[in-house]
Structures are given as structure tokens and as C-alpha cells.
Coordinates of C-alpha atoms and ligand atoms in Angstrom, one line a residue:
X88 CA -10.7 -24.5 -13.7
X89 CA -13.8 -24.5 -11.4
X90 CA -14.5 -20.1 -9.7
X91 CA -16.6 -18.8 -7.5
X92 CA -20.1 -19.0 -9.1
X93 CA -20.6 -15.2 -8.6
X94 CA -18.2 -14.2 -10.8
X95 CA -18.6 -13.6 -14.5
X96 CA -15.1 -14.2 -15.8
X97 CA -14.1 -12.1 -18.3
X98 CA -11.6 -13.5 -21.1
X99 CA -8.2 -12.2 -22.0
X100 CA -9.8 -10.4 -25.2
X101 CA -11.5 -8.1 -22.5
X102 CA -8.5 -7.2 -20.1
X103 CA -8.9 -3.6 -19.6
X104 CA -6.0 -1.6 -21.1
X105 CA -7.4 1.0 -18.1
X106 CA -5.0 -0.6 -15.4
X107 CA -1.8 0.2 -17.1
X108 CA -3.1 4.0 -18.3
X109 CA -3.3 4.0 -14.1
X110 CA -0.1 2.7 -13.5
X111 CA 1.8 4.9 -16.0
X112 CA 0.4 7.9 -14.8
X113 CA 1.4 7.1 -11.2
X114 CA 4.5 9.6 -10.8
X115 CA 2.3 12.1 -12.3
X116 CA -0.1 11.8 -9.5
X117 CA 2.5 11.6 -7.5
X118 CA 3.1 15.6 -8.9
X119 CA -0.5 16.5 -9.1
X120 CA -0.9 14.8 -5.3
X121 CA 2.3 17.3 -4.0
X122 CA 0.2 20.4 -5.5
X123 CA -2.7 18.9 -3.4
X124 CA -0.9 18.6 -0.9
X125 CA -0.3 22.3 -0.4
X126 CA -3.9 23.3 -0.8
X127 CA -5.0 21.4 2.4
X128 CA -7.4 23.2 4.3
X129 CA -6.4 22.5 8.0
X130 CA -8.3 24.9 11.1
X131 CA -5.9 24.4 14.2
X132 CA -7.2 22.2 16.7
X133 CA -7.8 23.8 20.1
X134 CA -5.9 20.8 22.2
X135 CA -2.0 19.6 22.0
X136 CA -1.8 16.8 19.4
X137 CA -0.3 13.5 21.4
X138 CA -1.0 10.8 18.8
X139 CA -2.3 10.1 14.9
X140 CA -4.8 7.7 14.3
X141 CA -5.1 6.7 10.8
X142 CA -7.8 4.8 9.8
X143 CA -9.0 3.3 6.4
X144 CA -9.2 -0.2 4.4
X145 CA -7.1 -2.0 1.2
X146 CA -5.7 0.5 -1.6
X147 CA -7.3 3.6 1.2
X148 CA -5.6 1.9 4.5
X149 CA -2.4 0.9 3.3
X150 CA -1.7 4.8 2.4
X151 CA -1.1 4.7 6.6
X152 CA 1.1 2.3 6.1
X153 CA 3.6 4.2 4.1
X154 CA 2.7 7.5 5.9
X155 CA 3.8 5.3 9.0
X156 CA 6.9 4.3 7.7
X157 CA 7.9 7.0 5.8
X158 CA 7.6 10.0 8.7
X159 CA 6.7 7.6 11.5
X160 CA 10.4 8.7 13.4
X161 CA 10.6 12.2 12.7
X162 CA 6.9 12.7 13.7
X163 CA 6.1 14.5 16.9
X164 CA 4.0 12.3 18.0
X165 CA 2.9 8.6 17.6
X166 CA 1.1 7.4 14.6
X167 CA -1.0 4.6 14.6
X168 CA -2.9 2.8 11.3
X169 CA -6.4 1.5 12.2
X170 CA -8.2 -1.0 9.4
X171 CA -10.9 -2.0 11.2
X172 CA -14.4 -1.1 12.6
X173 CA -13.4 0.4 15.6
X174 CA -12.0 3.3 17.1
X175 CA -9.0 2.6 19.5
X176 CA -10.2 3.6 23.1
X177 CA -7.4 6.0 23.7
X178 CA -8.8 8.5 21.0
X179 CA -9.5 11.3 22.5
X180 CA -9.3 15.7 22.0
X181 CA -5.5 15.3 21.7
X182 CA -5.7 13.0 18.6
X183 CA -5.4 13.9 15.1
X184 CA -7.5 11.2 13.6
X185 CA -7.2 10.7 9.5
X186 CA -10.2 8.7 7.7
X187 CA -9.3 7.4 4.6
X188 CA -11.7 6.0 1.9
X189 CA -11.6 6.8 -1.6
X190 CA -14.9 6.1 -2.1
X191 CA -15.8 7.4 1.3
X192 CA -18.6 4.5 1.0
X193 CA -16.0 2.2 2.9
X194 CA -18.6 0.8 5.9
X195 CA -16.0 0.1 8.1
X196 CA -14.2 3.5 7.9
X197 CA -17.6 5.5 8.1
X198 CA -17.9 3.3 11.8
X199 CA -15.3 4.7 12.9
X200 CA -15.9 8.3 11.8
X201 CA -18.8 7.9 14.0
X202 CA -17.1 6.9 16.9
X203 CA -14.8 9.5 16.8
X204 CA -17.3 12.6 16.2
X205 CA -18.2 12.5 20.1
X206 CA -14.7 12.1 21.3
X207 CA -13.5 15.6 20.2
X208 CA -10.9 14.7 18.4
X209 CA -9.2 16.3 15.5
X210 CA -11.0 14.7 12.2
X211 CA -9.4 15.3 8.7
X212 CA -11.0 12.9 6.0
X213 CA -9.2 12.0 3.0
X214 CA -11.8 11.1 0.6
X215 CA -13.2 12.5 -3.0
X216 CA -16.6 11.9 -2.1
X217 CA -19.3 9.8 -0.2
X218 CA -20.8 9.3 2.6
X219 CA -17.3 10.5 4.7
X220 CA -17.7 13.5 2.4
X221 CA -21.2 14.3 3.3
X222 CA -21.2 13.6 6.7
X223 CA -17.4 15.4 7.6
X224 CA -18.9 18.6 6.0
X225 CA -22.0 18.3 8.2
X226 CA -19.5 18.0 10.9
X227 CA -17.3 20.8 10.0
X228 CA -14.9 18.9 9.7
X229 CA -11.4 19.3 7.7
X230 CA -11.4 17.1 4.2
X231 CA -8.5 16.6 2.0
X232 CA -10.9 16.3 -1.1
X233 CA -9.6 13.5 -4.1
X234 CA -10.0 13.7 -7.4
X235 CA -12.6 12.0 -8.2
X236 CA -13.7 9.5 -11.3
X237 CA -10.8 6.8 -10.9
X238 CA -12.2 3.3 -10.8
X239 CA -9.9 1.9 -8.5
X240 CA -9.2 3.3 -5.2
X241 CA -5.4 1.4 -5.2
X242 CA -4.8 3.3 -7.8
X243 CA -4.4 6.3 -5.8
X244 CA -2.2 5.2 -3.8
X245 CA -0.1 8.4 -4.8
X246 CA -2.6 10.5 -3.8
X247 CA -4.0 8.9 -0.7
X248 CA 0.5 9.0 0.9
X249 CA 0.8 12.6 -0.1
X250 CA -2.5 13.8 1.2
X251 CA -2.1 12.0 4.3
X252 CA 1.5 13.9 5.1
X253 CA -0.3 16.9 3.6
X254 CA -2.5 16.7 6.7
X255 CA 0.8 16.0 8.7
X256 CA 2.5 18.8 7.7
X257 CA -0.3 20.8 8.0
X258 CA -0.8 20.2 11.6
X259 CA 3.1 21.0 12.4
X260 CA 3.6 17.3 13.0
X261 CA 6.3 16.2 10.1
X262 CA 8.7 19.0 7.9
X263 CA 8.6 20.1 4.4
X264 CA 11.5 17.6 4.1
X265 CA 9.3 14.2 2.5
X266 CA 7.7 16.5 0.1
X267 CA 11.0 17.2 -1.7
X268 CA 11.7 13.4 -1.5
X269 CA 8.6 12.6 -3.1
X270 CA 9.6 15.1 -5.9
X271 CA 13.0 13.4 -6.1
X272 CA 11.0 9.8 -6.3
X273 CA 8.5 11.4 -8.7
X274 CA 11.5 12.1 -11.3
X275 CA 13.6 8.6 -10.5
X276 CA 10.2 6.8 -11.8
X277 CA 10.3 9.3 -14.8
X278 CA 13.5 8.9 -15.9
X279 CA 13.8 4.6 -15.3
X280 CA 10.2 3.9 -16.7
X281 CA 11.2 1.8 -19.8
X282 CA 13.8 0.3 -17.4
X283 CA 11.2 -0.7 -14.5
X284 CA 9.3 -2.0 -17.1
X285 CA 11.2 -4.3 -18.4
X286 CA 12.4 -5.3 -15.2
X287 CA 8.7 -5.9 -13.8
X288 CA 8.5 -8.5 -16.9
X289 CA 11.1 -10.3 -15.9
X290 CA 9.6 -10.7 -12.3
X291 CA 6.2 -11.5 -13.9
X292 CA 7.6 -14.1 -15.9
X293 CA 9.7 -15.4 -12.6
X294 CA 6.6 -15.4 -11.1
X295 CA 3.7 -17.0 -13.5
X296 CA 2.0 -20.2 -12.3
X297 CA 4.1 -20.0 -8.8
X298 CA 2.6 -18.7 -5.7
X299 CA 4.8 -15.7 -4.9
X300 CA 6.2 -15.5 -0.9
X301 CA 7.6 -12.1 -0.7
X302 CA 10.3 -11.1 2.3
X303 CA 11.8 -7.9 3.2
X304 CA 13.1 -6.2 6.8
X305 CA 10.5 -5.2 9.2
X306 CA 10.5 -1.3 8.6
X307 CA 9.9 -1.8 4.8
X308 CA 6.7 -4.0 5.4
X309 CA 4.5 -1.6 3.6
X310 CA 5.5 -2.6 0.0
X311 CA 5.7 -6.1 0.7
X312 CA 1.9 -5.5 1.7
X313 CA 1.4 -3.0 -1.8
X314 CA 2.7 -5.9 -3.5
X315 CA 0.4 -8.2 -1.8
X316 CA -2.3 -6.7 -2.3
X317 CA -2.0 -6.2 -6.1
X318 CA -1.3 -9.0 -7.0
X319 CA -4.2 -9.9 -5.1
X320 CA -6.4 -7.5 -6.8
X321 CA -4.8 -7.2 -10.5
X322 CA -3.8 -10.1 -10.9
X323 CA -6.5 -12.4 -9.2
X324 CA -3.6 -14.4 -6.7
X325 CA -3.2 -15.3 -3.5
X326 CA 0.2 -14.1 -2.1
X327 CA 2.0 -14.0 1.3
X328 CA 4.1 -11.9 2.8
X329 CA 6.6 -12.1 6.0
X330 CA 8.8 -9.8 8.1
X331 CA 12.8 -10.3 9.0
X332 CA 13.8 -11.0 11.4
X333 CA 10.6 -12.2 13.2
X334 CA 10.3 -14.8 10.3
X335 CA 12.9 -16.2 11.7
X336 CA 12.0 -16.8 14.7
X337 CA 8.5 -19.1 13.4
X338 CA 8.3 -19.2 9.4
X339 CA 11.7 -20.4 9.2
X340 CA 10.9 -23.6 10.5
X341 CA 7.8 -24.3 8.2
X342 CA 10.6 -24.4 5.4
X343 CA 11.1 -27.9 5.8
X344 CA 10.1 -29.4 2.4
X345 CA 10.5 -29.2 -1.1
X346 CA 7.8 -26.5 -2.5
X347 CA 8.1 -26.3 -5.8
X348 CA 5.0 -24.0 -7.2
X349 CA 6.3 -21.2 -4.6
X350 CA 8.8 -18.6 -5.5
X351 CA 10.5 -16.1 -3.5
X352 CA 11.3 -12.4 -3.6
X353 CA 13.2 -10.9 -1.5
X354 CA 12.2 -7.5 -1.3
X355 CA 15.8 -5.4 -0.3
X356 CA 17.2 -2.2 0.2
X357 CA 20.5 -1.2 0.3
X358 CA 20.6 0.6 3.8
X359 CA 18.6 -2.2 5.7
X360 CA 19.6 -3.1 9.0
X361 CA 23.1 -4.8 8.5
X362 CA 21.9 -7.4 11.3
X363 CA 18.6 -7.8 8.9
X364 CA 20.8 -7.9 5.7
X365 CA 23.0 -10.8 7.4
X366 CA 19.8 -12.5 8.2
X367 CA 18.3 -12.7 4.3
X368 CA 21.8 -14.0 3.0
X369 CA 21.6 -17.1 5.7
X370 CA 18.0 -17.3 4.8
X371 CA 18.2 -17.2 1.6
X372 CA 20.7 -20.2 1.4
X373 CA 18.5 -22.4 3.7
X374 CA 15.2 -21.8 1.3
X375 CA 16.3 -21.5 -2.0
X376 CA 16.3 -25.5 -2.7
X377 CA 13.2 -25.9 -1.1
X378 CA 11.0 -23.0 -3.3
X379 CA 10.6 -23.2 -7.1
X380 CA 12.5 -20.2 -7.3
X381 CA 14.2 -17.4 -5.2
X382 CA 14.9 -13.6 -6.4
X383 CA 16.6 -10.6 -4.7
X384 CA 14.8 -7.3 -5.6
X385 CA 16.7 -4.1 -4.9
X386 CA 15.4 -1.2 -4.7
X387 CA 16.8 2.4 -5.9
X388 CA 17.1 5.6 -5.2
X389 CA 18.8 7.9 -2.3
X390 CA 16.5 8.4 0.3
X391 CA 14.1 6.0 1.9
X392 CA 11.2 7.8 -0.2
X393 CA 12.5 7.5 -3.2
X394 CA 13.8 3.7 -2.5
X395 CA 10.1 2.5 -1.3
X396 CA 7.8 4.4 -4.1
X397 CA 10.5 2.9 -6.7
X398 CA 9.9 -0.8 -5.4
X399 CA 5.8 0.4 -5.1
X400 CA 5.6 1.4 -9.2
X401 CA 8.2 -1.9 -9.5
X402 CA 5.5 -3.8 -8.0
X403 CA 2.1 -2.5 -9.5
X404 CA 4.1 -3.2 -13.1
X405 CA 4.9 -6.8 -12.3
X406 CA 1.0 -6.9 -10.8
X407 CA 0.1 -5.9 -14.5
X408 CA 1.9 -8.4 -16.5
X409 CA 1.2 -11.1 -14.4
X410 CA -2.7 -10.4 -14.9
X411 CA -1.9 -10.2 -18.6
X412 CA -0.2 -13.9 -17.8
X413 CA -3.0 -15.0 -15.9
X414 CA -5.4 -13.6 -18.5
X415 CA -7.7 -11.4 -16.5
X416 CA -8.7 -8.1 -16.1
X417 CA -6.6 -6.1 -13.3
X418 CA -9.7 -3.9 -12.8
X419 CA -12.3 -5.7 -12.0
X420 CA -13.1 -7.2 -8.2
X421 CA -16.2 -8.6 -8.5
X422 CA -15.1 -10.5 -5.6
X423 CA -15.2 -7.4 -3.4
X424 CA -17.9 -6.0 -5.1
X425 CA -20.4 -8.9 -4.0
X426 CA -19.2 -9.2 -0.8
X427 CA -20.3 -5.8 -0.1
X428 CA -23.5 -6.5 -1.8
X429 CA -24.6 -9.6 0.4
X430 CA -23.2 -7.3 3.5
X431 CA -25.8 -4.3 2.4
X432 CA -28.5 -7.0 2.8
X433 CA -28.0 -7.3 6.2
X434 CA -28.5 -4.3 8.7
Ligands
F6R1348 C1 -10.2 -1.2 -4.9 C2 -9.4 -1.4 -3.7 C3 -10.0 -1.8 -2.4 C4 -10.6 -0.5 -1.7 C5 -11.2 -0.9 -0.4 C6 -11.7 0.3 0.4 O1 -9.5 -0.7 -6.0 O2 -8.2 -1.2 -3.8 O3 -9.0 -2.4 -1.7 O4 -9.6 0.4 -1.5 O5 -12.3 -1.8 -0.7 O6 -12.5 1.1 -0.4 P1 -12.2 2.7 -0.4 O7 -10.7 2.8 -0.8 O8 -13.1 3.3 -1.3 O9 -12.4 3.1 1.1

């Protein structure tokens, strides 16, 4: 197999066993994140808040994503996820605007930090160090400090969701009410580890050698992106994912031929849109002789919370075992890492 000639491939012998002491320890952080979560330092803002800008990139800027979906309707005000370089024009003094980066070294998130310092907005960075650190305490600003020393920013994905409604809540926008469902989550994860386990080998297995084409209803794209972008990052694969029902109204169509080396999960919850629901099962039936294979995923758990950070943990496991199939190491992204190198070189 012929790479990228900037990468120095590492072997199976060398797969990092840190990945899965990351991904087990995810509904812990998921506890020490909801004690975080409390401690937020927020000042009041002097202006009405009219909208949320969150803005932040890969395992930092998909936290919005779940923030978005998960409080999106009971929140006050609109909340809009930003992953870019810019800052949407409409910011302004009535805008509480969240900058996410683990790192805080993220260049396209620290561009927009500096956009937003004249507008007068409200900045909170979520961040457990950096340059966002540096420069929001030079600011003043409010941070929502990390913990530090964890190698992979999507691995704090726990972390990065709950300090991002911490800042919600903390500015009168969302209630108490997610916090409890996160602890409910926290304990479903506990109690069906061995069981999600197992379950994520089976998918892995499913989805080895196949490129995986993951579906699921509109309002639940976030862990079709989570699972994206892990197996993506872990498991060193390209993936694609699409939204019901407006994959039916384009995608649909491209499933014309037979294509064997794809396989499709359907990513489902049992209080989807009944319209939505209707629409996999038809769907489902008109692709499953063309893919190489075709799985329904449910998710568990009571409330929406508990449903999507069950199908998240799901989906980090099976990103695991399939880099364990694919014989790589789920940590490293050298990939990333010298694309920011040749982008430091220019100025
Ligand atoms: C690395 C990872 C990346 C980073 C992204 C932004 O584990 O998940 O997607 O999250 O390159 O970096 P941060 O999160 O430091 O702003």
C-alpha cells in the first residue's frame, strides 16, 4: 500500500494502548466535566444576550454541535456553531460568543477571537491553555479552563459539551435540567460498558475493509459527524455521512449501482420523527442490495442526552477496534500535525 510520504507509519506492535485508557474514562469525565461545570466563572454581561456564537474546529468544534442539539430548543436565544476563520457579521454586544480549542493554538479559532474583541461582545473561551488562554486573560475575558495534559483534544469531547452548557447555564440561557441528564447518561455508560463493548466489536468487524456511509434523522447529525470524525482520526478512514430526509431528496438517486466495499449504518433513535423513521425503512429496502452491507444502530437511554452520548461512547469504541483492524495507532495524526506545520511557514 503506497501513503503519504510525510508520514512515518507506525506498525500494529506500536498502537498506543493510550486511546482506549481515553475512551474508558469517558463517563468519568463526563462526572469530573459536570463538577466543572459548576465552577464556571461567568461576570454578567452588561447588554441583553440575543444569540450564541460558538466557534471552534474538529474534536473542539463539534462540542457546538451537541451543545446545539442538545439545548438548541429550550435556549433563549439562537445558537449558532462557527468552524471557520471568521466571525459571522451579525456578532455584536448582544452575543455571547464561545471559543473553543483545546489546545487554544487552533489558528482559525484564535482569528476569530480577534475579530470578536472589538465588537463588544460577550467572550467566554473554553480552552486549557494557549494562546486563547493568554490572550482572553489579557482581555479580561471569562475562560472555562480544561484540564490540561490529554493528547488528544477529541478526547474531550465530555468536557468540551459540558463546559460549553456550563457557560449556557451560567449566563441564564438553558436550565439545570441537561445537567441531571448528563448524570443519568454518565451512569447508563457505567452500567452497559462490557455491553457497548462488545457491541462496538461487532460493528468493527461489520465494518473492516468497507467504507462505512453512516445515516441518521437530521436533528441527531452530531454523532453521525462524532463518528465521522473518529473513524477519521483513530482509525485512519475516510467515512461519509448524510442527513434524512434531505438525503432523499439528492443521495438517494446516486444509489443506483451495486457498491460492494460500502456498508451502511443507520444511526437511530427510538423517538425520531415518525415521518423520518418511515423514511429509513423505505430507504433502507432500496439500498441494502446495492451496499456490501447495511446495519440499524439504536441507541438507548430515556432522554435525548442520554440516547446521543450512549451512540457517542458506541462510536468512539467501534473507532478503536477498527484501528486495531486496520493496524494503526488511534492517536497519532501526523496528517494534521504536518499540515499545520507547512501552514506555520507561511505568514
Ligand atoms: C485532535 C483533534 C483535532 C483537533 C483540531 C483543533 O485530537 O481531534 O480535530 O481538535 O485540530 O484543535 P483544538 O481542539 O486544540 O482547537
Amino acid at each position: 500500500m503506497s501513503v503519504a510520504p510525510y508520514l512515518r507509519l507506525q506498525k500494529a506492535q506500536t498502537i498506543s494502548e493510550h486511546m482506549e485508557q481515553m475512551i474508558a474514562r469517558f463517563p468519568e469525565q463526563l462526572q469530573e466535566a459536570l463538577g466543572l461545570a459548576e465552577s464556571i466563572v461567568y461576570h454578567k454581561h452588561a447588554h441583553v444576550l440575543r444569540q450564541v456564537l460558538i466557534s471552534g474546529l474538529g474534536g473542539s468544534g463539534i462540542g457546538g454541535n451537541f451543545v446545539q442539539e442538545l439545548v438548541g430548543n429550550e435556549c433563549k436565544v439562537p445558537i449558532w456553531v462557527n468552524k471557520g476563520y471568521n466571525a459571522p457579521r451579525w456578532v455584536g454586544r448582544n452575543t455571547l460568543a464561545i471559543c473553543s480549542s483545546y489546545s487554544g493554538n487552533t489558528e482559525e479559532t484564535l482569528s476569530v477571537f480577534e475579530q470578536l474583541t472589538p465588537t463588544g461582545a460577550k467572550v467566554v473561551c473554553v480552552t486549557s491553555g494557549g494562546q486563547l488562554l493568554t490572550r482572553a486573560q489579557a482581555q479580561g475575558f471569562d475562560v472555562a479552563t480544561l484540564p490540561g495534559g490529554w493528547s488528544s483534544p477529541r478526547a474531550c469531547l465530555g468536557y468540551s459539551i459540558v463546559a460549553q452548557l456550563g457557560v449556557l447555564r451560567a449566563a441564564q440561557l438553558i436550565s439545570k435540567r441537561i445537567f441531571r441528564h448528563i448524570e443519568a447518561a454518565r451512569k447508563l455508560l457505567v452500567r452497559e460498558q462490557d455491553d457497548i463493548r462488545e457491541r462496538a466489536q461487532k460493528i468493527a468487524g461489520f465494518l473492516a475493509g468497507r467504507l462505512p456511509v453512516l445515516y441518521c434523522a437530521d436533528n441527531r447529525e452530531a454523532v453521525a459527524l462524532r463518528w465521522r470524525q473518529q473513524f477519521n482520526e483513530n482509525a485512519k478512514m475516510l467515512c461519509w455521512h448524510h442527513v434524512l430526509p434531505e438525503m432523499n431528496h439528492n443521495e438517494l438517486v446516486g444509489w443506483r449501482e451495486q457498491q460492494r466495499n460500502m456498508a451502511i449504518v443507520w444511526l437511530r433513535h427510538r423517538d425520531d420523527h415518525p415521518r423520518v423513521a418511515a423514511r429509513m425503512d423505505i430507504v433502507m429496502e432500496i439500498v441494502r442490495y446495492l451496499a456490501g452491507a447495511s446495519i440499524e444502530v439504536y441507541s438507548r437511554g430515556k432522554t435525548p442526552a442520554e440516547r446521543t452520548l450512549y451512540l457517542v461512547h458506541l462510536g468512539d469504541w467501534v473507532s478503536f477496534y477498527l484501528a486495531q483492524k486496520n493496524q494503526v495507532d488511534p492517536v497519532e495524526i501526523q496528517s494534521i500535525d504536518h499540515l499545520k506545520a507547512e501552514l506555520a511557514k507561511i505568514r
